[in-house]
């Protein structure tokens, strides 16, 4: 079983999505993927419910070949339209005053689109981040992100699961420990994007099951 690993829109769905694009300056999203380039992303949100959550911070870092480009990163704060859920503040550590001067969601998404281009997206449980991004992106741009999405938890599952090991621990700390990777502080979107990038590189270089 693969968990949201490498999904890409079909040719005809991409053609239809391109026809719905409201701002032609973002037509580059439908260009060919740059060879050996990816972007790892992560968001912090006002809620854990993707149907209502708004993005309050987002980070992305580029990957080229075997390198994670630490100097080529994006980190943005966004001012939400509503109030922060007090229950979410201990998770992401951002208070109302911290995001009060943040970017509008349209400005932040515009910067994000220019940063990611047509590159495939990498993330840990990326489905949640993309659900929130796409829900806020579509009313403005007319489309959801057409980029291929690669979830590192799905990559890890495919590598690890077997008849002798059917229950795979997909917690981030377990994946990092088993791959002998450093555990950075969580719920900082740049740290989370970096950890997903490290997992991706480790599994991509050594895709065989252990």
PDB file of N, CA, C and O in Angstrom, residues 124-168:
ATOM      1  N   UNK A 124       5.515  15.449   5.114  1.00  0.00           N
ATOM      2  CA  UNK A 124       5.118  14.389   6.046  1.00  0.00           C
ATOM      3  C   UNK A 124       3.624  14.556   6.309  1.00  0.00           C
ATOM      4  O   UNK A 124       3.196  15.607   6.770  1.00  0.00           O
ATOM      5  N   UNK A 125       2.848  13.524   6.014  1.00  0.00           N
ATOM      6  CA  UNK A 125       1.392  13.631   6.007  1.00  0.00           C
ATOM      7  C   UNK A 125       0.970  14.884   5.233  1.00  0.00           C
ATOM      8  O   UNK A 125       0.237  15.737   5.709  1.00  0.00           O
ATOM      9  N   UNK A 126       1.469  14.929   4.023  1.00  0.00           N
ATOM     10  CA  UNK A 126       1.287  16.077   3.136  1.00  0.00           C
ATOM     11  C   UNK A 126      -0.175  16.309   2.778  1.00  0.00           C
ATOM     12  O   UNK A 126      -0.557  17.440   2.443  1.00  0.00           O
ATOM     13  N   UNK A 127      -0.972  15.272   2.858  1.00  0.00           N
ATOM     14  CA  UNK A 127      -2.373  15.396   2.457  1.00  0.00           C
ATOM     15  C   UNK A 127      -3.075  16.499   3.239  1.00  0.00           C
ATOM     16  O   UNK A 127      -3.889  17.248   2.677  1.00  0.00           O
ATOM     17  N   UNK A 128      -2.786  16.617   4.546  1.00  0.00           N
ATOM     18  CA  UNK A 128      -3.422  17.655   5.351  1.00  0.00           C
ATOM     19  C   UNK A 128      -3.010  19.038   4.864  1.00  0.00           C
ATOM     20  O   UNK A 128      -3.850  19.921   4.646  1.00  0.00           O
ATOM     21  N   UNK A 129      -1.703  19.254   4.688  1.00  0.00           N
ATOM     22  CA  UNK A 129      -1.213  20.568   4.251  1.00  0.00           C
ATOM     23  C   UNK A 129      -1.832  20.952   2.902  1.00  0.00           C
ATOM     24  O   UNK A 129      -2.254  22.092   2.699  1.00  0.00           O
ATOM     25  N   UNK A 130      -1.867  19.994   1.980  1.00  0.00           N
ATOM     26  CA  UNK A 130      -2.406  20.303   0.651  1.00  0.00           C
ATOM     27  C   UNK A 130      -3.909  20.569   0.706  1.00  0.00           C
ATOM     28  O   UNK A 130      -4.422  21.402  -0.051  1.00  0.00           O
ATOM     29  N   UNK A 131      -4.624  19.863   1.598  1.00  0.00           N
ATOM     30  CA  UNK A 131      -6.061  20.108   1.719  1.00  0.00           C
ATOM     31  C   UNK A 131      -6.316  21.547   2.164  1.00  0.00           C
ATOM     32  O   UNK A 131      -7.218  22.224   1.636  1.00  0.00           O
ATOM     33  N   UNK A 132      -5.509  22.029   3.130  1.00  0.00           N
ATOM     34  CA  UNK A 132      -5.704  23.400   3.624  1.00  0.00           C
ATOM     35  C   UNK A 132      -5.255  24.412   2.559  1.00  0.00           C
ATOM     36  O   UNK A 132      -5.956  25.403   2.300  1.00  0.00           O
ATOM     37  N   UNK A 133      -4.091  24.172   1.951  1.00  0.00           N
ATOM     38  CA  UNK A 133      -3.622  25.089   0.907  1.00  0.00           C
ATOM     39  C   UNK A 133      -4.643  25.153  -0.228  1.00  0.00           C
ATOM     40  O   UNK A 133      -5.026  26.244  -0.676  1.00  0.00           O
ATOM     41  N   UNK A 134      -5.085  24.006  -0.694  1.00  0.00           N
ATOM     42  CA  UNK A 134      -5.996  23.997  -1.850  1.00  0.00           C
ATOM     43  C   UNK A 134      -7.340  24.634  -1.533  1.00  0.00           C
ATOM     44  O   UNK A 134      -7.935  25.278  -2.394  1.00  0.00           O
ATOM     45  N   UNK A 135      -7.814  24.451  -0.289  1.00  0.00           N
ATOM     46  CA  UNK A 135      -9.096  25.068   0.055  1.00  0.00           C
ATOM     47  C   UNK A 135      -8.997  26.587   0.042  1.00  0.00           C
ATOM     48  O   UNK A 135      -9.946  27.284  -0.323  1.00  0.00           O
ATOM     49  N   UNK A 136      -7.827  27.129   0.388  1.00  0.00           N
ATOM     50  CA  UNK A 136      -7.649  28.581   0.374  1.00  0.00           C
ATOM     51  C   UNK A 136      -7.174  29.076  -0.998  1.00  0.00           C
ATOM     52  O   UNK A 136      -7.363  30.236  -1.329  1.00  0.00           O
ATOM     53  N   UNK A 137      -6.563  28.184  -1.776  1.00  0.00           N
ATOM     54  CA  UNK A 137      -6.029  28.586  -3.080  1.00  0.00           C
ATOM     55  C   UNK A 137      -7.122  28.667  -4.152  1.00  0.00           C
ATOM     56  O   UNK A 137      -7.135  29.604  -4.964  1.00  0.00           O
ATOM     57  N   UNK A 138      -8.020  27.702  -4.155  1.00  0.00           N
ATOM     58  CA  UNK A 138      -8.965  27.596  -5.272  1.00  0.00           C
ATOM     59  C   UNK A 138      -9.868  28.821  -5.453  1.00  0.00           C
ATOM     60  O   UNK A 138     -10.078  29.249  -6.604  1.00  0.00           O
ATOM     61  N   UNK A 139     -10.413  29.418  -4.394  1.00  0.00           N
ATOM     62  CA  UNK A 139     -11.267  30.596  -4.629  1.00  0.00           C
ATOM     63  C   UNK A 139     -10.530  31.760  -5.282  1.00  0.00           C
ATOM     64  O   UNK A 139     -11.141  32.580  -5.972  1.00  0.00           O
ATOM     65  N   UNK A 140      -9.220  31.825  -5.079  1.00  0.00           N
ATOM     66  CA  UNK A 140      -8.415  32.922  -5.629  1.00  0.00           C
ATOM     67  C   UNK A 140      -7.849  32.573  -7.001  1.00  0.00           C
ATOM     68  O   UNK A 140      -7.916  33.361  -7.944  1.00  0.00           O
ATOM     69  N   UNK A 141      -7.312  31.370  -7.148  1.00  0.00           N
ATOM     70  CA  UNK A 141      -6.619  31.003  -8.384  1.00  0.00           C
ATOM     71  C   UNK A 141      -7.503  30.211  -9.342  1.00  0.00           C
ATOM     72  O   UNK A 141      -7.196  30.117 -10.530  1.00  0.00           O
ATOM     73  N   UNK A 142      -8.590  29.653  -8.850  1.00  0.00           N
ATOM     74  CA  UNK A 142      -9.485  28.876  -9.696  1.00  0.00           C
ATOM     75  C   UNK A 142      -9.127  27.409  -9.776  1.00  0.00           C
ATOM     76  O   UNK A 142      -9.892  26.624 -10.331  1.00  0.00           O
ATOM     77  N   UNK A 143      -7.969  27.020  -9.247  1.00  0.00           N
ATOM     78  CA  UNK A 143      -7.507  25.632  -9.318  1.00  0.00           C
ATOM     79  C   UNK A 143      -6.862  25.233  -7.995  1.00  0.00           C
ATOM     80  O   UNK A 143      -6.525  26.081  -7.166  1.00  0.00           O
ATOM     81  N   UNK A 144      -6.684  23.922  -7.849  1.00  0.00           N
ATOM     82  CA  UNK A 144      -5.837  23.406  -6.784  1.00  0.00           C
ATOM     83  C   UNK A 144      -4.434  23.202  -7.337  1.00  0.00           C
ATOM     84  O   UNK A 144      -4.220  23.256  -8.551  1.00  0.00           O
ATOM     85  N   UNK A 145      -3.475  22.988  -6.465  1.00  0.00           N
ATOM     86  CA  UNK A 145      -2.109  22.771  -6.928  1.00  0.00           C
ATOM     87  C   UNK A 145      -2.044  21.547  -7.839  1.00  0.00           C
ATOM     88  O   UNK A 145      -2.487  20.463  -7.453  1.00  0.00           O
ATOM     89  N   UNK A 146      -1.488  21.682  -9.052  1.00  0.00           N
ATOM     90  CA  UNK A 146      -1.385  20.525  -9.945  1.00  0.00           C
ATOM     91  C   UNK A 146      -0.114  19.722  -9.741  1.00  0.00           C
ATOM     92  O   UNK A 146       0.094  18.717 -10.418  1.00  0.00           O
ATOM     93  N   UNK A 147       0.724  20.145  -8.808  1.00  0.00           N
ATOM     94  CA  UNK A 147       2.039  19.514  -8.617  1.00  0.00           C
ATOM     95  C   UNK A 147       1.904  18.083  -8.106  1.00  0.00           C
ATOM     96  O   UNK A 147       1.011  17.767  -7.325  1.00  0.00           O
ATOM     97  N   UNK A 148       2.824  17.221  -8.532  1.00  0.00           N
ATOM     98  CA  UNK A 148       2.897  15.864  -7.994  1.00  0.00           C
ATOM     99  C   UNK A 148       3.235  15.942  -6.501  1.00  0.00           C
ATOM    100  O   UNK A 148       4.009  16.806  -6.090  1.00  0.00           O
ATOM    101  N   UNK A 149       2.611  15.067  -5.711  1.00  0.00           N
ATOM    102  CA  UNK A 149       2.793  15.089  -4.261  1.00  0.00           C
ATOM    103  C   UNK A 149       3.396  13.771  -3.790  1.00  0.00           C
ATOM    104  O   UNK A 149       2.923  12.699  -4.170  1.00  0.00           O
ATOM    105  N   UNK A 150       4.430  13.861  -2.975  1.00  0.00           N
ATOM    106  CA  UNK A 150       5.125  12.676  -2.465  1.00  0.00           C
ATOM    107  C   UNK A 150       5.163  12.757  -0.940  1.00  0.00           C
ATOM    108  O   UNK A 150       5.801  13.655  -0.377  1.00  0.00           O
ATOM    109  N   UNK A 151       4.459  11.838  -0.288  1.00  0.00           N
ATOM    110  CA  UNK A 151       4.424  11.816   1.175  1.00  0.00           C
ATOM    111  C   UNK A 151       5.512  10.882   1.686  1.00  0.00           C
ATOM    112  O   UNK A 151       5.531   9.702   1.327  1.00  0.00           O
ATOM    113  N   UNK A 152       6.385  11.408   2.538  1.00  0.00           N
ATOM    114  CA  UNK A 152       7.498  10.584   3.006  1.00  0.00           C
ATOM    115  C   UNK A 152       7.032   9.457   3.928  1.00  0.00           C
ATOM    116  O   UNK A 152       7.717   8.434   4.047  1.00  0.00           O
ATOM    117  N   UNK A 153       5.859   9.613   4.579  1.00  0.00           N
ATOM    118  CA  UNK A 153       5.357   8.501   5.396  1.00  0.00           C
ATOM    119  C   UNK A 153       4.968   7.337   4.490  1.00  0.00           C
ATOM    120  O   UNK A 153       5.141   6.171   4.861  1.00  0.00           O
ATOM    121  N   UNK A 154       4.441   7.634   3.291  1.00  0.00           N
ATOM    122  CA  UNK A 154       4.135   6.574   2.338  1.00  0.00           C
ATOM    123  C   UNK A 154       5.385   5.903   1.811  1.00  0.00           C
ATOM    124  O   UNK A 154       5.425   4.668   1.661  1.00  0.00           O
ATOM    125  N   UNK A 155       6.431   6.696   1.537  1.00  0.00           N
ATOM    126  CA  UNK A 155       7.700   6.115   1.103  1.00  0.00           C
ATOM    127  C   UNK A 155       8.250   5.177   2.175  1.00  0.00           C
ATOM    128  O   UNK A 155       8.726   4.083   1.887  1.00  0.00           O
ATOM    129  N   UNK A 156       8.195   5.643   3.426  1.00  0.00           N
ATOM    130  CA  UNK A 156       8.732   4.844   4.527  1.00  0.00           C
ATOM    131  C   UNK A 156       7.915   3.560   4.710  1.00  0.00           C
ATOM    132  O   UNK A 156       8.481   2.481   4.934  1.00  0.00           O
ATOM    133  N   UNK A 157       6.586   3.681   4.588  1.00  0.00           N
ATOM    134  CA  UNK A 157       5.725   2.500   4.728  1.00  0.00           C
ATOM    135  C   UNK A 157       6.079   1.471   3.656  1.00  0.00           C
ATOM    136  O   UNK A 157       6.237   0.282   3.955  1.00  0.00           O
ATOM    137  N   UNK A 158       6.189   1.912   2.410  1.00  0.00           N
ATOM    138  CA  UNK A 158       6.494   0.986   1.316  1.00  0.00           C
ATOM    139  C   UNK A 158       7.837   0.289   1.532  1.00  0.00           C
ATOM    140  O   UNK A 158       8.015  -0.861   1.165  1.00  0.00           O
ATOM    141  N   UNK A 159       8.769   1.006   2.124  1.00  0.00           N
ATOM    142  CA  UNK A 159      10.089   0.425   2.359  1.00  0.00           C
ATOM    143  C   UNK A 159      10.072  -0.576   3.514  1.00  0.00           C
ATOM    144  O   UNK A 159      10.798  -1.574   3.494  1.00  0.00           O
ATOM    145  N   UNK A 160       9.211  -0.330   4.516  1.00  0.00           N
ATOM    146  CA  UNK A 160       9.314  -1.061   5.776  1.00  0.00           C
ATOM    147  C   UNK A 160       8.337  -2.220   5.905  1.00  0.00           C
ATOM    148  O   UNK A 160       8.656  -3.234   6.527  1.00  0.00           O
ATOM    149  N   UNK A 161       7.130  -2.076   5.333  1.00  0.00           N
ATOM    150  CA  UNK A 161       6.098  -3.089   5.571  1.00  0.00           C
ATOM    151  C   UNK A 161       6.499  -4.423   4.941  1.00  0.00           C
ATOM    152  O   UNK A 161       7.154  -4.465   3.892  1.00  0.00           O
ATOM    153  N   UNK A 162       6.116  -5.507   5.619  1.00  0.00           N
ATOM    154  CA  UNK A 162       6.364  -6.844   5.096  1.00  0.00           C
ATOM    155  C   UNK A 162       5.415  -7.799   5.797  1.00  0.00           C
ATOM    156  O   UNK A 162       4.706  -7.417   6.746  1.00  0.00           O
ATOM    157  N   UNK A 163       5.407  -9.047   5.347  1.00  0.00           N
ATOM    158  CA  UNK A 163       4.559 -10.042   6.007  1.00  0.00           C
ATOM    159  C   UNK A 163       4.971 -10.237   7.454  1.00  0.00           C
ATOM    160  O   UNK A 163       4.149 -10.576   8.308  1.00  0.00           O
ATOM    161  N   UNK A 164       6.256 -10.000   7.733  1.00  0.00           N
ATOM    162  CA  UNK A 164       6.751 -10.160   9.101  1.00  0.00           C
ATOM    163  C   UNK A 164       6.639  -8.871   9.904  1.00  0.00           C
ATOM    164  O   UNK A 164       6.839  -8.867  11.112  1.00  0.00           O
ATOM    165  N   UNK A 165       6.364  -7.775   9.226  1.00  0.00           N
ATOM    166  CA  UNK A 165       6.268  -6.479   9.886  1.00  0.00           C
ATOM    167  C   UNK A 165       5.088  -5.705   9.289  1.00  0.00           C
ATOM    168  O   UNK A 165       5.256  -4.699   8.613  1.00  0.00           O
ATOM    169  N   UNK A 166       3.834  -6.191   9.537  1.00  0.00           N
ATOM    170  CA  UNK A 166       2.678  -5.550   8.889  1.00  0.00           C
ATOM    171  C   UNK A 166       2.273  -4.224   9.537  1.00  0.00           C
ATOM    172  O   UNK A 166       1.582  -3.418   8.911  1.00  0.00           O
ATOM    173  N   UNK A 167       2.657  -4.011  10.793  1.00  0.00           N
ATOM    174  CA  UNK A 167       2.278  -2.795  11.504  1.00  0.00           C
ATOM    175  C   UNK A 167       3.482  -1.857  11.531  1.00  0.00           C
ATOM    176  O   UNK A 167       4.424  -2.057  12.297  1.00  0.00           O
ATOM    177  N   UNK A 168       3.452  -0.845  10.707  1.00  0.00           N
ATOM    178  CA  UNK A 168       4.579   0.087  10.607  1.00  0.00           C
ATOM    179  C   UNK A 168       4.284   1.329  11.438  1.00  0.00           C
ATOM    180  O   UNK A 168       3.216   1.937  11.302  1.00  0.00           O
TER     181      UNK A 168
END
